[in-house]
mmCIF file of C-alpha atoms and ligand atoms in Angstrom:
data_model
loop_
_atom_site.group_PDB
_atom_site.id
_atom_site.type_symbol
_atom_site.label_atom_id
_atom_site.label_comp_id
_atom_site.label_asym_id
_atom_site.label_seq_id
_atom_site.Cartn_x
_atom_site.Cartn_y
_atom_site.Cartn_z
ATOM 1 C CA UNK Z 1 0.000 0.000 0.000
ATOM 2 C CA UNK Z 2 0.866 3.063 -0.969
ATOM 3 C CA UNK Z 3 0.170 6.783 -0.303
ATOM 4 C CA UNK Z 4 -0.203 9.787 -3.049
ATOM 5 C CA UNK Z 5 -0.641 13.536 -1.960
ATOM 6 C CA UNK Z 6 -2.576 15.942 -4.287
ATOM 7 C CA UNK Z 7 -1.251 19.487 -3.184
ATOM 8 C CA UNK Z 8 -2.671 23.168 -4.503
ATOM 9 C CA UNK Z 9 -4.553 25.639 -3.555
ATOM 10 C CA UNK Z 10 -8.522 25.982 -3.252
ATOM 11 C CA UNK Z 11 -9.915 25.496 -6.827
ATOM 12 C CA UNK Z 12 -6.864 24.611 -8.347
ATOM 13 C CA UNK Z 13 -8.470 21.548 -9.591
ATOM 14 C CA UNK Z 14 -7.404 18.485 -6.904
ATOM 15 C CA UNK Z 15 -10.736 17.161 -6.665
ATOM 16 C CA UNK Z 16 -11.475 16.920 -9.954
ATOM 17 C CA UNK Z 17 -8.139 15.266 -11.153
ATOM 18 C CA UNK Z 18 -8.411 12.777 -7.782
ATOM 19 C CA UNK Z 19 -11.961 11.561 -9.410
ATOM 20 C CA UNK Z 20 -10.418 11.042 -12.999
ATOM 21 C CA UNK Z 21 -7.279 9.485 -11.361
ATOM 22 C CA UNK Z 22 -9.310 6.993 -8.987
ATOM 23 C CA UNK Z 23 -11.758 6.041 -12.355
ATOM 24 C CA UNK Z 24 -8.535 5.215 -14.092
ATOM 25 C CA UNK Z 25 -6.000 3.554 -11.657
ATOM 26 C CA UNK Z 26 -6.675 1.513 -8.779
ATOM 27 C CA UNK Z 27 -6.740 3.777 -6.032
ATOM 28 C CA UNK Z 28 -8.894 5.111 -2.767
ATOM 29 C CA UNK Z 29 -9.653 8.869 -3.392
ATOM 30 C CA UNK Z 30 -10.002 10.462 0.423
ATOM 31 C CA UNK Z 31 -10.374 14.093 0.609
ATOM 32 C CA UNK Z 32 -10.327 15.737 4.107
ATOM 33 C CA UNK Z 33 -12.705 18.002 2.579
ATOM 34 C CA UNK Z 34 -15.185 15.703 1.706
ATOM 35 C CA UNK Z 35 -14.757 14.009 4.988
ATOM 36 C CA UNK Z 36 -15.429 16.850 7.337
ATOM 37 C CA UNK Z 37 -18.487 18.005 4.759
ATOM 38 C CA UNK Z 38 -20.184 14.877 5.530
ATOM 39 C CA UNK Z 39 -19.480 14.846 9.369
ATOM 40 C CA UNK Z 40 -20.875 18.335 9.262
ATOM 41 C CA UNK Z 41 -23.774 16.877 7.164
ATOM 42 C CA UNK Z 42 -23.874 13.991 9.716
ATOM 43 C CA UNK Z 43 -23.804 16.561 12.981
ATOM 44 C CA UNK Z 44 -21.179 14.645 14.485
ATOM 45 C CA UNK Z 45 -19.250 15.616 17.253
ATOM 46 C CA UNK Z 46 -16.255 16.950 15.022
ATOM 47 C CA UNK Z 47 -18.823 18.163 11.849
ATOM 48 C CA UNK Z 48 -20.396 20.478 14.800
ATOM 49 C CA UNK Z 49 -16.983 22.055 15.920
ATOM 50 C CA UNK Z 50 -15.941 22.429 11.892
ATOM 51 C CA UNK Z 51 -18.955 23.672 10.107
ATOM 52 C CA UNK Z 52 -18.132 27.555 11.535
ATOM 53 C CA UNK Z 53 -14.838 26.873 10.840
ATOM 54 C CA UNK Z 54 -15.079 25.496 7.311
ATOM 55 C CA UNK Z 55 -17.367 28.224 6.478
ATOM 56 C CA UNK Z 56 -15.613 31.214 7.490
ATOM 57 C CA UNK Z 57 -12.634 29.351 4.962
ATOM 58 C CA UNK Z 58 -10.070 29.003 8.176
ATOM 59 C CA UNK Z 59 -8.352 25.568 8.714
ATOM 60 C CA UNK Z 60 -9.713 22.954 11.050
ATOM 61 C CA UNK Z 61 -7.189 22.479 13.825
ATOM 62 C CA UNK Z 62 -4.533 19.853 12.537
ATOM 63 C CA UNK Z 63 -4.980 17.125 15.712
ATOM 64 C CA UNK Z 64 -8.604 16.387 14.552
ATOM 65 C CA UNK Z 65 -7.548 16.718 10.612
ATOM 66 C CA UNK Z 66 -4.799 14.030 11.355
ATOM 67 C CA UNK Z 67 -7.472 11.838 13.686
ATOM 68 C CA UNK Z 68 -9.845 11.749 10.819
ATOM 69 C CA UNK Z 69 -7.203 10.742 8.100
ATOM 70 C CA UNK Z 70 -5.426 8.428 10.278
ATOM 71 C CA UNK Z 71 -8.244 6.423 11.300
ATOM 72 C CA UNK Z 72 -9.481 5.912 7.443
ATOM 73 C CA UNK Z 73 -5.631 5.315 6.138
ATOM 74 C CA UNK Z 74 -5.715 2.204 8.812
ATOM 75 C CA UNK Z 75 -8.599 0.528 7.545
ATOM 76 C CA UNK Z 76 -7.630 0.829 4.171
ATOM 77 C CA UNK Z 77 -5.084 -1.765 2.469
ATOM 78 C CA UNK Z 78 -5.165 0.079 -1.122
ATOM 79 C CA UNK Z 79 -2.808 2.536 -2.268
ATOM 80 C CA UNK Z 80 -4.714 6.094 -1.577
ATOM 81 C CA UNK Z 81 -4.855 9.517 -3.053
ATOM 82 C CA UNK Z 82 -4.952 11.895 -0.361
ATOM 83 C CA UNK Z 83 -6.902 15.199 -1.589
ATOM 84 C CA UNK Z 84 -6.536 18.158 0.473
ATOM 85 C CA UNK Z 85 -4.189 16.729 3.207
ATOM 86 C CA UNK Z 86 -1.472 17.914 4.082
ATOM 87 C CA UNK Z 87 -2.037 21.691 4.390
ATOM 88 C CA UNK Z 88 0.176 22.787 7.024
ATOM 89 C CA UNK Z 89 3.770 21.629 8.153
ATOM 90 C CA UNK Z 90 2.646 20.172 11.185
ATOM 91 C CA UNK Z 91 0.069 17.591 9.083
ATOM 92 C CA UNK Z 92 2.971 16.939 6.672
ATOM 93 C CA UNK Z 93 5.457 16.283 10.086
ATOM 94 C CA UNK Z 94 2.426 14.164 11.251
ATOM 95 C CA UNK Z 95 1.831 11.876 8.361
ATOM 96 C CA UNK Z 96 5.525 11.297 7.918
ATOM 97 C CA UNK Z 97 5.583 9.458 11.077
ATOM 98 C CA UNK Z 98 2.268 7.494 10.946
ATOM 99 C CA UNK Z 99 3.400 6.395 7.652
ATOM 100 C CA UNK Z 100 6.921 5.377 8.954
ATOM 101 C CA UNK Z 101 4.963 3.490 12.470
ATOM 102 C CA UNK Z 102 2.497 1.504 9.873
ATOM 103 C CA UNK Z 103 5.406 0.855 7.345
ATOM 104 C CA UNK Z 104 3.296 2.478 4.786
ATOM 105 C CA UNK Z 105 4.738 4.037 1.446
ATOM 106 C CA UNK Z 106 4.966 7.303 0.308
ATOM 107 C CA UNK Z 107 3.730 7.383 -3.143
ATOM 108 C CA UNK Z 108 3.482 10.115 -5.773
ATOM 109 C CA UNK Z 109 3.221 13.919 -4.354
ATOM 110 C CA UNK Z 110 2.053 16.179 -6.900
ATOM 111 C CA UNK Z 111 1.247 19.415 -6.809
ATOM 112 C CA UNK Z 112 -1.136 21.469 -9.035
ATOM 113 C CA UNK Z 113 -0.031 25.081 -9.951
ATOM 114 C CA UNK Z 114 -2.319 27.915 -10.858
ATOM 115 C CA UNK Z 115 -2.404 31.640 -11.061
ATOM 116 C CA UNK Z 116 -4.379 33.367 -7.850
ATOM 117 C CA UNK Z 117 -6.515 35.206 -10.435
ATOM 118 C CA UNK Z 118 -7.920 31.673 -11.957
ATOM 119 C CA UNK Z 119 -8.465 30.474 -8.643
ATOM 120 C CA UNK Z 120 -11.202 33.078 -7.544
ATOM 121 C CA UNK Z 121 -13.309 32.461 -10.800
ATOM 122 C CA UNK Z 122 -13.047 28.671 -10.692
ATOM 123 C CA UNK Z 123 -13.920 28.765 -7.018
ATOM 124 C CA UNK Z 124 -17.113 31.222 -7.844
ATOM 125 C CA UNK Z 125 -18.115 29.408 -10.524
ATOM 126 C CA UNK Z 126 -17.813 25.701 -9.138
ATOM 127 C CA UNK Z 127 -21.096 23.901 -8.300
ATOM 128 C CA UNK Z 128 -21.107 20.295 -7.248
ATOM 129 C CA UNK Z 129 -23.709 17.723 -7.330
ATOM 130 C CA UNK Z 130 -25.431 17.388 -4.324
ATOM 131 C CA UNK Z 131 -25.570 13.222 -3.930
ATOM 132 C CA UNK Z 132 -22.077 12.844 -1.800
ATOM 133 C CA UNK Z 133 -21.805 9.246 -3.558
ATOM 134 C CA UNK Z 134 -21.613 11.089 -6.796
ATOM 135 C CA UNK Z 135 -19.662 14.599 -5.872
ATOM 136 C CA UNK Z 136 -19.250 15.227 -9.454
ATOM 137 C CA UNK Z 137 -17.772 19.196 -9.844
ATOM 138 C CA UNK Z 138 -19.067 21.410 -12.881
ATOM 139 C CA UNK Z 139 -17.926 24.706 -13.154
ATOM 140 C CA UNK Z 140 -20.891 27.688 -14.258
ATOM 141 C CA UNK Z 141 -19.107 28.493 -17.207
ATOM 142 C CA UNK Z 142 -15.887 25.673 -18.243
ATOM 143 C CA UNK Z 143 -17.814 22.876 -17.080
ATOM 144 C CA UNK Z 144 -21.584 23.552 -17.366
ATOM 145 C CA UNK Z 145 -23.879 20.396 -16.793
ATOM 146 C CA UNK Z 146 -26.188 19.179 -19.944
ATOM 147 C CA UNK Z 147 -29.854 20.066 -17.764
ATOM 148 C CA UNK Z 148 -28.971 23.430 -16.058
ATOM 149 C CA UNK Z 149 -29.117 22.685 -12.234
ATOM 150 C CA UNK Z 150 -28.699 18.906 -12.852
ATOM 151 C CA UNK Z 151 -25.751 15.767 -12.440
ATOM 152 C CA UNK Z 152 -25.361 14.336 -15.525
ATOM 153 C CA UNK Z 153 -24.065 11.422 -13.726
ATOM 154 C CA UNK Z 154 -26.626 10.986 -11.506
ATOM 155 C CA UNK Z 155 -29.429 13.464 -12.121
ATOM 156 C CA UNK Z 156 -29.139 14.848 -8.402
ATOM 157 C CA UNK Z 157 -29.496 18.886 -7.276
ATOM 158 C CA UNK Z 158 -26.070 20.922 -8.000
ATOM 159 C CA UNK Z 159 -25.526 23.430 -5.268
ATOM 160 C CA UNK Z 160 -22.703 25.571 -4.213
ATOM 161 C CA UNK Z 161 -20.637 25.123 -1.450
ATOM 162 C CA UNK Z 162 -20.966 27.278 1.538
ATOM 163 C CA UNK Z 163 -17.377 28.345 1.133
ATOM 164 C CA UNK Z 164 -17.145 28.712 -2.605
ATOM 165 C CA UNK Z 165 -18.155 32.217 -2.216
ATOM 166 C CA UNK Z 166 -15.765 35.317 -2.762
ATOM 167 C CA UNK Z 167 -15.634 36.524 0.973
ATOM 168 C CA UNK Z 168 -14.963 32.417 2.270
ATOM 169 C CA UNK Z 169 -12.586 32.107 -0.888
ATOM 170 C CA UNK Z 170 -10.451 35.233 0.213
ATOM 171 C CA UNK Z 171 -10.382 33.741 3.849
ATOM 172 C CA UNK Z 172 -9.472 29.947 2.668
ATOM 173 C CA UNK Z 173 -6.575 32.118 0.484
ATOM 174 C CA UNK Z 174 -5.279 33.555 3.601
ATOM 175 C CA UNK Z 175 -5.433 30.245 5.340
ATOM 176 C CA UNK Z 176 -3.701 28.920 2.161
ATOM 177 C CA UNK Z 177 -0.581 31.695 2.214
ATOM 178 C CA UNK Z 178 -0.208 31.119 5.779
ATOM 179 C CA UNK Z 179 0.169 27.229 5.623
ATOM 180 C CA UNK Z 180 0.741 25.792 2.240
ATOM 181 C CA UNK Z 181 4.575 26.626 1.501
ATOM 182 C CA UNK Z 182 6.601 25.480 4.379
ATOM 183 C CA UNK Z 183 4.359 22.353 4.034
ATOM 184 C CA UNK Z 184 4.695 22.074 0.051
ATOM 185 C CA UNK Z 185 8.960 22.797 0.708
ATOM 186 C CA UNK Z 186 8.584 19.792 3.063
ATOM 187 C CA UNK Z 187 8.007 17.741 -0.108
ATOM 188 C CA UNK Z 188 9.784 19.772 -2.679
ATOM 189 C CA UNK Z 189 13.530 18.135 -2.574
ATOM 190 C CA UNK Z 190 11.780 14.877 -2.513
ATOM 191 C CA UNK Z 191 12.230 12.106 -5.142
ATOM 192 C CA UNK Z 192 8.432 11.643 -5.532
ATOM 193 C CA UNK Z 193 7.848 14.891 -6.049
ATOM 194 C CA UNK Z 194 6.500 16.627 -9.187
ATOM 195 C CA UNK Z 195 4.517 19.661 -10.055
ATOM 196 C CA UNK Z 196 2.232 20.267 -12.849
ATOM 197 C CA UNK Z 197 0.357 23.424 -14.638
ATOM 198 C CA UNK Z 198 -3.218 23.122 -13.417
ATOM 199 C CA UNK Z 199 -4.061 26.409 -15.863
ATOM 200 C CA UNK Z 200 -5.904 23.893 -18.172
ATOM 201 C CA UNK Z 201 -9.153 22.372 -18.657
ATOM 202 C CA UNK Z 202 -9.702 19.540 -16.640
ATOM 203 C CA UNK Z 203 -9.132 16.881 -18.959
ATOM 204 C CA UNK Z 204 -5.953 18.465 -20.213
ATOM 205 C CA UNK Z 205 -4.672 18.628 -16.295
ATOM 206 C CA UNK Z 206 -5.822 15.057 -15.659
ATOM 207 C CA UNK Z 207 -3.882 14.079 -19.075
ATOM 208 C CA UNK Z 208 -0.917 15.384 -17.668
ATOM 209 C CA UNK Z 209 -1.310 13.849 -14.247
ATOM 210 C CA UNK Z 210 -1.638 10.059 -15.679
ATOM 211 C CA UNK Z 211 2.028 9.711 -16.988
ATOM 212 C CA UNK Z 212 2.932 10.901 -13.517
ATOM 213 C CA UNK Z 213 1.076 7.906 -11.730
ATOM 214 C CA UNK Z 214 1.710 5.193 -14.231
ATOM 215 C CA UNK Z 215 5.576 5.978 -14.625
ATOM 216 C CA UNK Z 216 5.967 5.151 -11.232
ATOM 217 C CA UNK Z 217 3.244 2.273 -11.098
ATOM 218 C CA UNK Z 218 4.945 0.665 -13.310
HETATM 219 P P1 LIG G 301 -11.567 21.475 0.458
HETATM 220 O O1 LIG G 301 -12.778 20.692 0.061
HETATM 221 O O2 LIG G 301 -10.300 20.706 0.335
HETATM 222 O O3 LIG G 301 -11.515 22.818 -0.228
HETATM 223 O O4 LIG G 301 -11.730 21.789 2.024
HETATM 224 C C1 LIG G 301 -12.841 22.523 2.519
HETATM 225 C C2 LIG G 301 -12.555 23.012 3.922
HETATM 226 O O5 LIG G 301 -12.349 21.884 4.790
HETATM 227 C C3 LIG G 301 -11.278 23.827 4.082
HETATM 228 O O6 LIG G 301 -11.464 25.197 3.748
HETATM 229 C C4 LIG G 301 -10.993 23.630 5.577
HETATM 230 O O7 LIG G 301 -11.866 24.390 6.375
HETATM 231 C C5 LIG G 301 -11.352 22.168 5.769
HETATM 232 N N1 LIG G 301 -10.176 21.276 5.505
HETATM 233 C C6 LIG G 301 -10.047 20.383 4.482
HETATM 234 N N2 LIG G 301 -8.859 19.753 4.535
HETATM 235 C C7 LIG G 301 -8.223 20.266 5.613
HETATM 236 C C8 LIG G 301 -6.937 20.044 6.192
HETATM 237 N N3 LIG G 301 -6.062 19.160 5.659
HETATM 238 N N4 LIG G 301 -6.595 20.754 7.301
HETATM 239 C C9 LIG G 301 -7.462 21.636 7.839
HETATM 240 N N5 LIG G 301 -8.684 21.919 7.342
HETATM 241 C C10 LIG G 301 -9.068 21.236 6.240
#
Protein backbone atom coordinates (compact mmCIF):
# COMPACT_ATOMS: atom_id res chain seq x y z
CA UNK A 1 0.00 0.00 0.00
CA UNK A 2 0.87 3.06 -0.97
CA UNK A 3 0.17 6.78 -0.30
CA UNK A 4 -0.20 9.79 -3.05
CA UNK A 5 -0.64 13.54 -1.96
CA UNK A 6 -2.58 15.94 -4.29
CA UNK A 7 -1.25 19.49 -3.18
CA UNK A 8 -2.67 23.17 -4.50
CA UNK A 9 -4.55 25.64 -3.56
CA UNK A 10 -8.52 25.98 -3.25
CA UNK A 11 -9.92 25.50 -6.83
CA UNK A 12 -6.86 24.61 -8.35
CA UNK A 13 -8.47 21.55 -9.59
CA UNK A 14 -7.40 18.49 -6.90
CA UNK A 15 -10.74 17.16 -6.67
CA UNK A 16 -11.47 16.92 -9.95
CA UNK A 17 -8.14 15.27 -11.15
CA UNK A 18 -8.41 12.78 -7.78
CA UNK A 19 -11.96 11.56 -9.41
CA UNK A 20 -10.42 11.04 -13.00
CA UNK A 21 -7.28 9.49 -11.36
CA UNK A 22 -9.31 6.99 -8.99
CA UNK A 23 -11.76 6.04 -12.35
CA UNK A 24 -8.53 5.22 -14.09
CA UNK A 25 -6.00 3.55 -11.66
CA UNK A 26 -6.68 1.51 -8.78
CA UNK A 27 -6.74 3.78 -6.03
CA UNK A 28 -8.89 5.11 -2.77
CA UNK A 29 -9.65 8.87 -3.39
CA UNK A 30 -10.00 10.46 0.42
CA UNK A 31 -10.37 14.09 0.61
CA UNK A 32 -10.33 15.74 4.11
CA UNK A 33 -12.71 18.00 2.58
CA UNK A 34 -15.18 15.70 1.71
CA UNK A 35 -14.76 14.01 4.99
CA UNK A 36 -15.43 16.85 7.34
CA UNK A 37 -18.49 18.01 4.76
CA UNK A 38 -20.18 14.88 5.53
CA UNK A 39 -19.48 14.85 9.37
CA UNK A 40 -20.88 18.33 9.26
CA UNK A 41 -23.77 16.88 7.16
CA UNK A 42 -23.87 13.99 9.72
CA UNK A 43 -23.80 16.56 12.98
CA UNK A 44 -21.18 14.64 14.48
CA UNK A 45 -19.25 15.62 17.25
CA UNK A 46 -16.26 16.95 15.02
CA UNK A 47 -18.82 18.16 11.85
CA UNK A 48 -20.40 20.48 14.80
CA UNK A 49 -16.98 22.05 15.92
CA UNK A 50 -15.94 22.43 11.89
CA UNK A 51 -18.96 23.67 10.11
CA UNK A 52 -18.13 27.56 11.53
CA UNK A 53 -14.84 26.87 10.84
CA UNK A 54 -15.08 25.50 7.31
CA UNK A 55 -17.37 28.22 6.48
CA UNK A 56 -15.61 31.21 7.49
CA UNK A 57 -12.63 29.35 4.96
CA UNK A 58 -10.07 29.00 8.18
CA UNK A 59 -8.35 25.57 8.71
CA UNK A 60 -9.71 22.95 11.05
CA UNK A 61 -7.19 22.48 13.83
CA UNK A 62 -4.53 19.85 12.54
CA UNK A 63 -4.98 17.12 15.71
CA UNK A 64 -8.60 16.39 14.55
CA UNK A 65 -7.55 16.72 10.61
CA UNK A 66 -4.80 14.03 11.36
CA UNK A 67 -7.47 11.84 13.69
CA UNK A 68 -9.84 11.75 10.82
CA UNK A 69 -7.20 10.74 8.10
CA UNK A 70 -5.43 8.43 10.28
CA UNK A 71 -8.24 6.42 11.30
CA UNK A 72 -9.48 5.91 7.44
CA UNK A 73 -5.63 5.32 6.14
CA UNK A 74 -5.71 2.20 8.81
CA UNK A 75 -8.60 0.53 7.54
CA UNK A 76 -7.63 0.83 4.17
CA UNK A 77 -5.08 -1.77 2.47
CA UNK A 78 -5.17 0.08 -1.12
CA UNK A 79 -2.81 2.54 -2.27
CA UNK A 80 -4.71 6.09 -1.58
CA UNK A 81 -4.86 9.52 -3.05
CA UNK A 82 -4.95 11.89 -0.36
CA UNK A 83 -6.90 15.20 -1.59
CA UNK A 84 -6.54 18.16 0.47
CA UNK A 85 -4.19 16.73 3.21
CA UNK A 86 -1.47 17.91 4.08
CA UNK A 87 -2.04 21.69 4.39
CA UNK A 88 0.18 22.79 7.02
CA UNK A 89 3.77 21.63 8.15
CA UNK A 90 2.65 20.17 11.19
CA UNK A 91 0.07 17.59 9.08
CA UNK A 92 2.97 16.94 6.67
CA UNK A 93 5.46 16.28 10.09
CA UNK A 94 2.43 14.16 11.25
CA UNK A 95 1.83 11.88 8.36
CA UNK A 96 5.53 11.30 7.92
CA UNK A 97 5.58 9.46 11.08
CA UNK A 98 2.27 7.49 10.95
CA UNK A 99 3.40 6.39 7.65
CA UNK A 100 6.92 5.38 8.95
CA UNK A 101 4.96 3.49 12.47
CA UNK A 102 2.50 1.50 9.87
CA UNK A 103 5.41 0.85 7.34
CA UNK A 104 3.30 2.48 4.79
CA UNK A 105 4.74 4.04 1.45
CA UNK A 106 4.97 7.30 0.31
CA UNK A 107 3.73 7.38 -3.14
CA UNK A 108 3.48 10.11 -5.77
CA UNK A 109 3.22 13.92 -4.35
CA UNK A 110 2.05 16.18 -6.90
CA UNK A 111 1.25 19.41 -6.81
CA UNK A 112 -1.14 21.47 -9.03
CA UNK A 113 -0.03 25.08 -9.95
CA UNK A 114 -2.32 27.91 -10.86
CA UNK A 115 -2.40 31.64 -11.06
CA UNK A 116 -4.38 33.37 -7.85
CA UNK A 117 -6.52 35.21 -10.44
CA UNK A 118 -7.92 31.67 -11.96
CA UNK A 119 -8.47 30.47 -8.64
CA UNK A 120 -11.20 33.08 -7.54
CA UNK A 121 -13.31 32.46 -10.80
CA UNK A 122 -13.05 28.67 -10.69
CA UNK A 123 -13.92 28.76 -7.02
CA UNK A 124 -17.11 31.22 -7.84
CA UNK A 125 -18.11 29.41 -10.52
CA UNK A 126 -17.81 25.70 -9.14
CA UNK A 127 -21.10 23.90 -8.30
CA UNK A 128 -21.11 20.30 -7.25
CA UNK A 129 -23.71 17.72 -7.33
CA UNK A 130 -25.43 17.39 -4.32
CA UNK A 131 -25.57 13.22 -3.93
CA UNK A 132 -22.08 12.84 -1.80
CA UNK A 133 -21.80 9.25 -3.56
CA UNK A 134 -21.61 11.09 -6.80
CA UNK A 135 -19.66 14.60 -5.87
CA UNK A 136 -19.25 15.23 -9.45
CA UNK A 137 -17.77 19.20 -9.84
CA UNK A 138 -19.07 21.41 -12.88
CA UNK A 139 -17.93 24.71 -13.15
CA UNK A 140 -20.89 27.69 -14.26
CA UNK A 141 -19.11 28.49 -17.21
CA UNK A 142 -15.89 25.67 -18.24
CA UNK A 143 -17.81 22.88 -17.08
CA UNK A 144 -21.58 23.55 -17.37
CA UNK A 145 -23.88 20.40 -16.79
CA UNK A 146 -26.19 19.18 -19.94
CA UNK A 147 -29.85 20.07 -17.76
CA UNK A 148 -28.97 23.43 -16.06
CA UNK A 149 -29.12 22.68 -12.23
CA UNK A 150 -28.70 18.91 -12.85
CA UNK A 151 -25.75 15.77 -12.44
CA UNK A 152 -25.36 14.34 -15.53
CA UNK A 153 -24.06 11.42 -13.73
CA UNK A 154 -26.63 10.99 -11.51
CA UNK A 155 -29.43 13.46 -12.12
CA UNK A 156 -29.14 14.85 -8.40
CA UNK A 157 -29.50 18.89 -7.28
CA UNK A 158 -26.07 20.92 -8.00
CA UNK A 159 -25.53 23.43 -5.27
CA UNK A 160 -22.70 25.57 -4.21
CA UNK A 161 -20.64 25.12 -1.45
CA UNK A 162 -20.97 27.28 1.54
CA UNK A 163 -17.38 28.34 1.13
CA UNK A 164 -17.15 28.71 -2.60
CA UNK A 165 -18.15 32.22 -2.22
CA UNK A 166 -15.76 35.32 -2.76
CA UNK A 167 -15.63 36.52 0.97
CA UNK A 168 -14.96 32.42 2.27
CA UNK A 169 -12.59 32.11 -0.89
CA UNK A 170 -10.45 35.23 0.21
CA UNK A 171 -10.38 33.74 3.85
CA UNK A 172 -9.47 29.95 2.67
CA UNK A 173 -6.57 32.12 0.48
CA UNK A 174 -5.28 33.55 3.60
CA UNK A 175 -5.43 30.25 5.34
CA UNK A 176 -3.70 28.92 2.16
CA UNK A 177 -0.58 31.69 2.21
CA UNK A 178 -0.21 31.12 5.78
CA UNK A 179 0.17 27.23 5.62
CA UNK A 180 0.74 25.79 2.24
CA UNK A 181 4.57 26.63 1.50
CA UNK A 182 6.60 25.48 4.38
CA UNK A 183 4.36 22.35 4.03
CA UNK A 184 4.70 22.07 0.05
CA UNK A 185 8.96 22.80 0.71
CA UNK A 186 8.58 19.79 3.06
CA UNK A 187 8.01 17.74 -0.11
CA UNK A 188 9.78 19.77 -2.68
CA UNK A 189 13.53 18.13 -2.57
CA UNK A 190 11.78 14.88 -2.51
CA UNK A 191 12.23 12.11 -5.14
CA UNK A 192 8.43 11.64 -5.53
CA UNK A 193 7.85 14.89 -6.05
CA UNK A 194 6.50 16.63 -9.19
CA UNK A 195 4.52 19.66 -10.06
CA UNK A 196 2.23 20.27 -12.85
CA UNK A 197 0.36 23.42 -14.64
CA UNK A 198 -3.22 23.12 -13.42
CA UNK A 199 -4.06 26.41 -15.86
CA UNK A 200 -5.90 23.89 -18.17
CA UNK A 201 -9.15 22.37 -18.66
CA UNK A 202 -9.70 19.54 -16.64
CA UNK A 203 -9.13 16.88 -18.96
CA UNK A 204 -5.95 18.47 -20.21
CA UNK A 205 -4.67 18.63 -16.29
CA UNK A 206 -5.82 15.06 -15.66
CA UNK A 207 -3.88 14.08 -19.07
CA UNK A 208 -0.92 15.38 -17.67
CA UNK A 209 -1.31 13.85 -14.25
CA UNK A 210 -1.64 10.06 -15.68
CA UNK A 211 2.03 9.71 -16.99
CA UNK A 212 2.93 10.90 -13.52
CA UNK A 213 1.08 7.91 -11.73
CA UNK A 214 1.71 5.19 -14.23
CA UNK A 215 5.58 5.98 -14.63
CA UNK A 216 5.97 5.15 -11.23
CA UNK A 217 3.24 2.27 -11.10
CA UNK A 218 4.94 0.66 -13.31
P1 LIG B 1 -11.57 21.47 0.46
O1 LIG B 1 -12.78 20.69 0.06
O2 LIG B 1 -10.30 20.71 0.34
O3 LIG B 1 -11.52 22.82 -0.23
O4 LIG B 1 -11.73 21.79 2.02
C1 LIG B 1 -12.84 22.52 2.52
C2 LIG B 1 -12.55 23.01 3.92
O5 LIG B 1 -12.35 21.88 4.79
C3 LIG B 1 -11.28 23.83 4.08
O6 LIG B 1 -11.46 25.20 3.75
C4 LIG B 1 -10.99 23.63 5.58
O7 LIG B 1 -11.87 24.39 6.37
C5 LIG B 1 -11.35 22.17 5.77
N1 LIG B 1 -10.18 21.28 5.50
C6 LIG B 1 -10.05 20.38 4.48
N2 LIG B 1 -8.86 19.75 4.54
C7 LIG B 1 -8.22 20.27 5.61
C8 LIG B 1 -6.94 20.04 6.19
N3 LIG B 1 -6.06 19.16 5.66
N4 LIG B 1 -6.59 20.75 7.30
C9 LIG B 1 -7.46 21.64 7.84
N5 LIG B 1 -8.68 21.92 7.34
C10 LIG B 1 -9.07 21.24 6.24
Amino acid sequence: MRVHLLLGAPGCGKGSAAKDLVEKLQLIHLSTGDILRDAVSQETEIGLRAKAIMASGNLVDDDTVNGLVFARLREETCDVLLDGYPRTLHQAQALDQFLSDQGIELGHVVEIEVPRDVLAKRVVGRRVCSNPACGAIYHVDNKPPARDGACDRCGSRLKQRSDDTLTAFESRMLAFEQTFQPMAEHYRGRPQYRSVDGNYAPAVVSGNLFPIFMEMHA
